[in-house]
Short mmCIF file of C-alpha atoms and ligand atoms in Angstrom, two decimals:
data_model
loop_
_atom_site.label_atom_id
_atom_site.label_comp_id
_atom_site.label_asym_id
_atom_site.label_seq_id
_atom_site.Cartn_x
_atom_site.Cartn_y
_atom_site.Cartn_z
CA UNK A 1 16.23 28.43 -9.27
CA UNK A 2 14.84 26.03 -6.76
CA UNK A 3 16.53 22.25 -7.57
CA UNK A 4 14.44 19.51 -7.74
CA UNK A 5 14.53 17.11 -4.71
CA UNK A 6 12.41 14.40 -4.22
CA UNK A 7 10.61 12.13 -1.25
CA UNK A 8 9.06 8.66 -2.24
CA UNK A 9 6.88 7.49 0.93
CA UNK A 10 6.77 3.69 0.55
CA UNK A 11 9.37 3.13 -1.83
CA UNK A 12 9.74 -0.38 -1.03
CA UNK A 13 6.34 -1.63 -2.47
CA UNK A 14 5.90 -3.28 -5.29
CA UNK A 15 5.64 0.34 -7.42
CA UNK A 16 8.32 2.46 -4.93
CA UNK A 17 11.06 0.20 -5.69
CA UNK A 18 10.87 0.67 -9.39
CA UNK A 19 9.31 4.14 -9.59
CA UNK A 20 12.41 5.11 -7.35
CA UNK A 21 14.91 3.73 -9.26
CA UNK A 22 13.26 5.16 -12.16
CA UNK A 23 13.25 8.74 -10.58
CA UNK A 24 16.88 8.28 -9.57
CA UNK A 25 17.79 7.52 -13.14
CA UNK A 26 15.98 10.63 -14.20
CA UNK A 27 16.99 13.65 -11.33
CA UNK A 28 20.43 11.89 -10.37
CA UNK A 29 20.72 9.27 -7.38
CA UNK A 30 21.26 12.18 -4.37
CA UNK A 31 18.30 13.88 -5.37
CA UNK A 32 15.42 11.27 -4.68
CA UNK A 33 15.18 10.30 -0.96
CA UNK A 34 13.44 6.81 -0.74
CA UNK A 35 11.48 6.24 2.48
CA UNK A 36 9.57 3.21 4.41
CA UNK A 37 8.47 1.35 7.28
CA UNK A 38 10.18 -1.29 6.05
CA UNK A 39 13.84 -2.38 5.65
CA UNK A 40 15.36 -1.11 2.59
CA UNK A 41 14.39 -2.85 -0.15
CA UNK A 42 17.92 -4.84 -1.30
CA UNK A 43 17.19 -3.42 -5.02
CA UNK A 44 17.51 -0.17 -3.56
CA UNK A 45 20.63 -0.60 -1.60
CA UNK A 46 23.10 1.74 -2.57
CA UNK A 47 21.09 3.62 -5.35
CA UNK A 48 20.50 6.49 -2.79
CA UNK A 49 19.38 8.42 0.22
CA UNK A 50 17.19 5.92 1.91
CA UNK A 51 15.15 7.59 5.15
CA UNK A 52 12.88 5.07 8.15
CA UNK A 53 10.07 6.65 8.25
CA UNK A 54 6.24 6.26 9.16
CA UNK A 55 3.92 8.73 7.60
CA UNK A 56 1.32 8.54 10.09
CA UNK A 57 4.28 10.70 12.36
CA UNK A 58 3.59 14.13 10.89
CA UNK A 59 6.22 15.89 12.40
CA UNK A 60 8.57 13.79 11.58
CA UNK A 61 7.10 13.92 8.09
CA UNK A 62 7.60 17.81 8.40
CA UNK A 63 10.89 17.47 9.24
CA UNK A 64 12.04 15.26 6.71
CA UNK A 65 10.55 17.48 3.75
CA UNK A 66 12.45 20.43 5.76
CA UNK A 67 15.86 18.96 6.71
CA UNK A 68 15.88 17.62 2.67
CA UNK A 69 14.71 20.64 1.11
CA UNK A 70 11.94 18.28 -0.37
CA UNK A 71 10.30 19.83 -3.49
CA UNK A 72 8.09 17.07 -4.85
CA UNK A 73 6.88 14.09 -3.39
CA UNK A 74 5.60 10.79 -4.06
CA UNK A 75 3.11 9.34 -1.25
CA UNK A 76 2.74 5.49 -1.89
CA UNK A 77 1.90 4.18 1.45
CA UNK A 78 -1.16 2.42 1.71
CA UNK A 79 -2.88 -0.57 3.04
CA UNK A 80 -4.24 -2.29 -0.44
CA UNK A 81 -7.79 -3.87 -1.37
CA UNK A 82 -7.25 -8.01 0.10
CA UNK A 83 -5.41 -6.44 3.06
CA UNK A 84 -7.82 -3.16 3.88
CA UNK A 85 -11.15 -5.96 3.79
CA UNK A 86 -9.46 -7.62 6.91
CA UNK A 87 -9.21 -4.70 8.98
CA UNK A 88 -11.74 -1.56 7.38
CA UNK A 89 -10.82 0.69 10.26
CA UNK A 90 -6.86 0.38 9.92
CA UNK A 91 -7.13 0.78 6.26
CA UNK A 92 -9.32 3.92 6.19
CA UNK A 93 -7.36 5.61 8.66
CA UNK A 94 -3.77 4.87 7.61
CA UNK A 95 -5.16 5.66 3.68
CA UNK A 96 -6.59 9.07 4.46
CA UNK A 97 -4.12 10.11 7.19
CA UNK A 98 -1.24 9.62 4.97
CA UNK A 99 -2.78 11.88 2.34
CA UNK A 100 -4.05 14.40 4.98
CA UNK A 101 -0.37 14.66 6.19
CA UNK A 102 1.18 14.68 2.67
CA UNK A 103 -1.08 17.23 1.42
CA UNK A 104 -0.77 19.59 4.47
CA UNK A 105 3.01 20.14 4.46
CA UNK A 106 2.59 20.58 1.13
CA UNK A 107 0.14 23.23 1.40
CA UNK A 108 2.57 24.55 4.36
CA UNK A 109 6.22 24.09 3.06
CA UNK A 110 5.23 25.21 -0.66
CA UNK A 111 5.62 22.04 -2.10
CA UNK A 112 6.20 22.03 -6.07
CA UNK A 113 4.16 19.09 -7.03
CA UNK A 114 2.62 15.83 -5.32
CA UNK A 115 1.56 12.51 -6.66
CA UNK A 116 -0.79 10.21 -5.16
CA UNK A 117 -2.31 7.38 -6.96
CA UNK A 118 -6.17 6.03 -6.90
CA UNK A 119 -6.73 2.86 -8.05
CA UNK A 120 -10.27 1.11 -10.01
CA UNK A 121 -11.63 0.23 -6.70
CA UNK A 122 -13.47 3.80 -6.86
CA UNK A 123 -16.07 1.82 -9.19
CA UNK A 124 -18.37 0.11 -7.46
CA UNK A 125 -21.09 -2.67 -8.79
CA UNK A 126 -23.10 0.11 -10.01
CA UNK A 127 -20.17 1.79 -12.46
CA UNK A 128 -20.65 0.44 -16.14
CA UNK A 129 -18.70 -2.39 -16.25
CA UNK A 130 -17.10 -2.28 -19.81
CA UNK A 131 -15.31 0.54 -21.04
CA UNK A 132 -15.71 2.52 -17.11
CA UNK A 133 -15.63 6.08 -18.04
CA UNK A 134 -14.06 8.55 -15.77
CA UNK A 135 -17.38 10.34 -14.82
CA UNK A 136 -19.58 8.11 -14.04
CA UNK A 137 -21.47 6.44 -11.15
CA UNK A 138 -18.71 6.00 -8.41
CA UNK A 139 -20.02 3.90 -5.33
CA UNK A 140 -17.15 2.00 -4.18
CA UNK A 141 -18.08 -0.93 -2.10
CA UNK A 142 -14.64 -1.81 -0.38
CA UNK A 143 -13.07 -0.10 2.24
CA UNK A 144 -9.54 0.54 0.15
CA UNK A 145 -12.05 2.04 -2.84
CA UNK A 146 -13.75 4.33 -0.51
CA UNK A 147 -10.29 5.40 0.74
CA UNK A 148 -9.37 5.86 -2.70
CA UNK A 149 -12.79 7.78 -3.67
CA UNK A 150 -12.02 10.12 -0.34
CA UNK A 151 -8.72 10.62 -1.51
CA UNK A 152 -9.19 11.92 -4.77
CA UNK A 153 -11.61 14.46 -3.29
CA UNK A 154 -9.31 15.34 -1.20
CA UNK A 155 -6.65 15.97 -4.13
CA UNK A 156 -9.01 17.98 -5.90
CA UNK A 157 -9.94 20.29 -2.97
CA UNK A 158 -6.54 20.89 -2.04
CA UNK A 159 -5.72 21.71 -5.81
CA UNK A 160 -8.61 24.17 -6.25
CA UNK A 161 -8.61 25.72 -2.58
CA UNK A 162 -5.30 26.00 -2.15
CA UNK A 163 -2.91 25.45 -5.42
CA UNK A 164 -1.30 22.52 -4.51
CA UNK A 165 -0.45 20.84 -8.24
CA UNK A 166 -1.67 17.60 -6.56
CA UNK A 167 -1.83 14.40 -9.75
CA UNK A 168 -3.07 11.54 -9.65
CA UNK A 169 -3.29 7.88 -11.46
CA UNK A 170 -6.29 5.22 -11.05
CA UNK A 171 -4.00 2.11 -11.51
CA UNK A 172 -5.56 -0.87 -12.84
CA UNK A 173 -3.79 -4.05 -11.23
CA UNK A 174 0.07 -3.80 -11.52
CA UNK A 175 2.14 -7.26 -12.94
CA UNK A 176 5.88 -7.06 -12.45
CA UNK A 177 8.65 -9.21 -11.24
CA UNK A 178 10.70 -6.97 -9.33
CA UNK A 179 9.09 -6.37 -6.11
CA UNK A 180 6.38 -8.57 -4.49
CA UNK A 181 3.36 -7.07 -4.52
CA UNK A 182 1.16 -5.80 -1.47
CA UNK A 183 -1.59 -7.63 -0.79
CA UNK A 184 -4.33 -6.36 -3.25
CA UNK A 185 -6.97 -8.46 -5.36
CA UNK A 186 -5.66 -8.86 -8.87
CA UNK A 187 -2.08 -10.51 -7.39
CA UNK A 188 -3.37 -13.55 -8.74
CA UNK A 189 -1.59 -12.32 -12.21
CA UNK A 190 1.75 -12.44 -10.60
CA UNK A 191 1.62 -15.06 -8.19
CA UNK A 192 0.25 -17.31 -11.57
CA UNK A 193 3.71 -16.42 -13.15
CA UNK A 194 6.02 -17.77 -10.25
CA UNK A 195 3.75 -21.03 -9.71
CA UNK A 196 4.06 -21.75 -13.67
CA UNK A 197 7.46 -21.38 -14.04
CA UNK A 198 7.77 -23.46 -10.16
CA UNK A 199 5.50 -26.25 -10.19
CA UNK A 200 3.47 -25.49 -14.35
CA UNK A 201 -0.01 -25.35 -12.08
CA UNK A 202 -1.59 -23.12 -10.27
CA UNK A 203 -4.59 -22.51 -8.08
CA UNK A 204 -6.28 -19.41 -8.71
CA UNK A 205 -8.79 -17.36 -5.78
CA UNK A 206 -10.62 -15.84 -8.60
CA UNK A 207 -12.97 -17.02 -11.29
CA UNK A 208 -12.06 -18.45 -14.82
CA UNK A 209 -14.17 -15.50 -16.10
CA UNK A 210 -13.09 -12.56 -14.01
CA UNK A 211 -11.79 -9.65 -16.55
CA UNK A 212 -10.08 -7.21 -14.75
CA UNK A 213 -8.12 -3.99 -16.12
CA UNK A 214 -3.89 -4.39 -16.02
CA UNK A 215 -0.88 -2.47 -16.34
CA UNK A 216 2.84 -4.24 -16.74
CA UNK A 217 4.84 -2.25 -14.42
CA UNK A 218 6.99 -0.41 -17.38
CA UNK A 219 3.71 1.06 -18.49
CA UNK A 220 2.90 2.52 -15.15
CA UNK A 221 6.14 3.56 -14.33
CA UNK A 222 6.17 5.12 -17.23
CA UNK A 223 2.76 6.54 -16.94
CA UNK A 224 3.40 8.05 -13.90
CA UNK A 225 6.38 9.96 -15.25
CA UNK A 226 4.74 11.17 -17.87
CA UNK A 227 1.92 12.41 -15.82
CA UNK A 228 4.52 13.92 -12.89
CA UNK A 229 6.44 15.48 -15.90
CA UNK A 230 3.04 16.87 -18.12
CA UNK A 231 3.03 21.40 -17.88
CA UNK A 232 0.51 22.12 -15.84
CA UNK A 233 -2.17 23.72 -17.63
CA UNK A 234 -2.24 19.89 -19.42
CA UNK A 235 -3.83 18.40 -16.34
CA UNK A 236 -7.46 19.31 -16.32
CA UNK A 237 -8.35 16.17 -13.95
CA UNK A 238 -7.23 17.20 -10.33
CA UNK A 239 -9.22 14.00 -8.94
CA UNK A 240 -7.07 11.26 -10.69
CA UNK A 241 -7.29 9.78 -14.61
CA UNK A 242 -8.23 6.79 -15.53
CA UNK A 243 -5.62 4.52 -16.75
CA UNK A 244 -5.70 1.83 -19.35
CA UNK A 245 -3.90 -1.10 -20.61
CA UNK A 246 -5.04 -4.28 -20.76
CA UNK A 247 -7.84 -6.36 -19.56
CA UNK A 248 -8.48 -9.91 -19.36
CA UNK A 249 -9.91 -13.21 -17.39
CA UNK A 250 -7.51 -15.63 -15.07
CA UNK A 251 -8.52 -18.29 -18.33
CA UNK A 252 -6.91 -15.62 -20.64
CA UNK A 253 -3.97 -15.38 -18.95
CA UNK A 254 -3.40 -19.07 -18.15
CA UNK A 255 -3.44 -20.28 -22.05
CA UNK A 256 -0.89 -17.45 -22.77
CA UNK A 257 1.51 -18.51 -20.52
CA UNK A 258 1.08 -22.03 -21.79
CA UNK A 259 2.26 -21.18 -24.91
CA UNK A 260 5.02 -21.02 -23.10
CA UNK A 261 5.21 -23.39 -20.26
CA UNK A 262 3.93 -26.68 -21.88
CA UNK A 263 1.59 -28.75 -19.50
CA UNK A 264 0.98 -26.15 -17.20
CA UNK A 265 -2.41 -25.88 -15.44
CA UNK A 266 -4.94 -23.83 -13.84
CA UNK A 267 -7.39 -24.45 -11.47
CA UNK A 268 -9.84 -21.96 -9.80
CA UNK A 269 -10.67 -21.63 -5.99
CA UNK A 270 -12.02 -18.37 -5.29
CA UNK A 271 -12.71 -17.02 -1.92
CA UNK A 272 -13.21 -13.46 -0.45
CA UNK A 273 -11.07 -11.73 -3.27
CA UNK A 274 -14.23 -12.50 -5.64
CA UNK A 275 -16.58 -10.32 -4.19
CA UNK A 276 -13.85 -7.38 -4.55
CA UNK A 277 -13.10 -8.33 -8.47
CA UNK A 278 -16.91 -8.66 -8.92
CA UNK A 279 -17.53 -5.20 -7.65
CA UNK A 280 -14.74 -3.44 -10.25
CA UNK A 281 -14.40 -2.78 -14.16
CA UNK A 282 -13.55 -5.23 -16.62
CA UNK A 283 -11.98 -2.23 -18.69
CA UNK A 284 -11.23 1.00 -18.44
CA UNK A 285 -11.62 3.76 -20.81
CA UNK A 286 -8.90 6.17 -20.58
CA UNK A 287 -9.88 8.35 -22.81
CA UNK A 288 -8.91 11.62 -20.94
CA UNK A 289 -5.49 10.55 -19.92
CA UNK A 290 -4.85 10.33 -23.80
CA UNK A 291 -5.99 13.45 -24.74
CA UNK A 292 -4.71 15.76 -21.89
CA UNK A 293 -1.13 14.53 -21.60
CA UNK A 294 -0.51 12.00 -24.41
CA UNK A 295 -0.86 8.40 -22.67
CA UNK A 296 -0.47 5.47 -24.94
CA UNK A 297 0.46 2.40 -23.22
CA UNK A 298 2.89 -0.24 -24.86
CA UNK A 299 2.79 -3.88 -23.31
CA UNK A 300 -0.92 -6.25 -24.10
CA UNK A 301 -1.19 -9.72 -22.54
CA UNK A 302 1.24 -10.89 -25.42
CA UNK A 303 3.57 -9.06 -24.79
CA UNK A 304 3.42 -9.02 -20.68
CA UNK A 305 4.22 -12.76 -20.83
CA UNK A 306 7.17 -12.72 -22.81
CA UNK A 307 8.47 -10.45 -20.99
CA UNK A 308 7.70 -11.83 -17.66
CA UNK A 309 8.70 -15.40 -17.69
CA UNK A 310 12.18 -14.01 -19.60
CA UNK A 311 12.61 -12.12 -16.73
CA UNK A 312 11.72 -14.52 -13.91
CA UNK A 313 13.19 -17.19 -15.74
CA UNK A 314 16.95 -14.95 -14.93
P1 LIG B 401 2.75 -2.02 -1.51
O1 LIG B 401 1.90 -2.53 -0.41
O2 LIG B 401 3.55 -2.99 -2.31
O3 LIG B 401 3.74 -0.90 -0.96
C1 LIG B 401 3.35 0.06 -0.03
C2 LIG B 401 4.57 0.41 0.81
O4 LIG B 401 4.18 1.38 1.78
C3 LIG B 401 5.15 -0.78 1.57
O5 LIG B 401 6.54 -0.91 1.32
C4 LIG B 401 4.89 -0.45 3.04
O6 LIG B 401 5.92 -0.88 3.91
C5 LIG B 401 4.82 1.07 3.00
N1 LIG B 401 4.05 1.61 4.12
C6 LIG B 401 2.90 1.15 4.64
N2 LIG B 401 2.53 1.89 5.69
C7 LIG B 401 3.46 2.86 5.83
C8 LIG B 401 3.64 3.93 6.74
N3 LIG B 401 2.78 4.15 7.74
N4 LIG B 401 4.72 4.74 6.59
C9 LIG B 401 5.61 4.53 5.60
N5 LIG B 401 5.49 3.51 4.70
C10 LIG B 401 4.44 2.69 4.83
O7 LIG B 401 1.81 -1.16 -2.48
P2 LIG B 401 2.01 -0.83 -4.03
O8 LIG B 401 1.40 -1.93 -4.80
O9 LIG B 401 3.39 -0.43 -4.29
O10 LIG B 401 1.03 0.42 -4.16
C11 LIG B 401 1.46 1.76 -4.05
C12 LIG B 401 0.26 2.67 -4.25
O11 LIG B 401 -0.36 2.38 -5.51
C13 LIG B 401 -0.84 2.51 -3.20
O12 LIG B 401 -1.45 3.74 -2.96
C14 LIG B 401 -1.83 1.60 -3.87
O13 LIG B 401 -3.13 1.78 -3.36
C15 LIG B 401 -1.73 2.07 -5.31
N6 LIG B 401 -2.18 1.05 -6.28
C16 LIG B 401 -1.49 -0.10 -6.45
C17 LIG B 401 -1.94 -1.04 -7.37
C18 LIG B 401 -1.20 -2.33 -7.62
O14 LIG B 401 -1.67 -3.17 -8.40
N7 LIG B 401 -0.04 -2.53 -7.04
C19 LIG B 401 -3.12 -0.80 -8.10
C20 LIG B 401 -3.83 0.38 -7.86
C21 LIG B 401 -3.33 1.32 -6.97
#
């Protein structure tokens, strides 16, 4: 029997780091190689194999899933929504060429299963904004969402031409307090954590008003296990599921963390990232990811908080 042995690509991002550590815990530290652009992350330092590599190089790709006898891999290299609206080109190309090169050698070396997460910038102004289901009018408007929308066809053409057991998340915006985050349009709900508990204000680039769908970071790592770990004939959706949580407005968040940061304030100054929020779901409904492998996430705004500023407070 063939041993499970598997790559993460980008494992020092703000998911990698945990979702690595997370994977070590499960299929033992020597079995999960953590790889990057980047430096190795210091929370990874010692956990495990830990490979340089960019995953634009394809042979060198192909040679790492060889040399390691890779059997599932994790592909979380990406340029993210704030980032990919400063240079469209870099983002689309780096986005799709990743996948293109992940999906490949998996189609080639008989890879067992790959994960490759979407995100909620496939909905577009014209996707219901409440409630998004997963089928429904999908017209991204920014550069990362069409990557994303590309992506997930992509997924679901190497899954039905070919085999590959290709799965896939649509994140909603991630909170934690681990890693920093990468440069994507709802980091406004971490970066409001660290100013409250620094200065008790902070100035916000979105809207009072602007819902957006969240995750805390247990949920999605948790998710994504759950998904990775699902049998098979469970995952009807090859595109990616919709993924639910939480959802709520920059005002929302900023009286629940006074409750527990007396006299802290908000103010709002919203520039470019407002025209990307505007564009996405207020809510998700994730419906489908219920039903097919048993999703049910644990942490609301409530309970986020606490959990946060006892962690950041360490
Ligand atoms: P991140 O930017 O924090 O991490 C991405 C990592 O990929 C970085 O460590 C970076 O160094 C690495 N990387 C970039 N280019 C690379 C290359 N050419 N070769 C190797 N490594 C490279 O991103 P994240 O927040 O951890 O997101 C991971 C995935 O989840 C992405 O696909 C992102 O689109 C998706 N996602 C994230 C969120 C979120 O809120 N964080 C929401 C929806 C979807």
């Amino acid at each position: 029997m063939k041993k499970d042995k598997i790559l993460v690509i980008g494992a020092c991002g703000q998911i990698g780091v945990e979702l690595t550590l997370a994977l070590r815990k499960m299929y033992g530290d020597n079995n999960v190689v953590a790889s990057d652009l980047r430096e190795e992350h210091e929370l990874l330092k010692g956990s495990g194999p830990y490979v340089s590599l960019d995953v634009m190089n394809k042979e060198m790709l192909h040679v790492l899933v060889i040399r390691h006898n890779i059997t599932q891999i994790y592909l979380l290299a990406a340029i993210l929504s704030a980032t990919g609206e400063k240079n469209p080109l870099l983002a689309w190309h780096i986005n799709m060429q990743s996948l293109l090169n992940v999906l490949d050698i998996a189609k080639e070396e008989g890879i067992d299963k790959v994960y490759w997460p979407s995100s909620i910038a496939v909905f577009g102004p014209n996707s219901p904004k409440t409630e998004t289901p997963q089928h429904t009018i999908i017209e991204p408007t920014t550069i990362y969402g069409i990557s994303k929308f590309a992506g997930e066809r992509w997924c679901e053409y190497y899954n039905h031409r070919y085999g590959i057991d290709v799965r896939s998340l649509r994140y909603p915006g991630l909170i934690s307090y681990k890693s920093a985050p990468g440069g994507g349009t709802t980091d406004y709900a971490i970066e409001i954590f660290h100013d409250a508990l620094e200065s008790k204000s902070y100035n916000c680039f979105l809207k009072e008003d602007t819902y957006l769908p969240m995750m805390y970071m247990p949920d999605a790592i948790r998710a994504t296990i759950e998904l990775m770990e699902a049998p098979k004939e469970n995952i009807k959706i090859r595109s990616s599921y919709n993924l639910g949580a939480m959802s709520f407005s920059p005002k929302e968040i900023a009286a629940e963390i006074g409750k527990h940061v007396p006299g802290f304030r908000i103010s709002y100054e919203p520039d470019y990232r407002q025209q990307i929020a505007d564009g996405w779901p207020g809510s998700i409904d994730d419906e489908a990811a219920r039903k097919d492998w048993g999703w049910k996430h644990e942490f609301d705004l409530e309970k986020m908080t606490v959990d946060m500023l006892k962690n950041l407070k360490k």
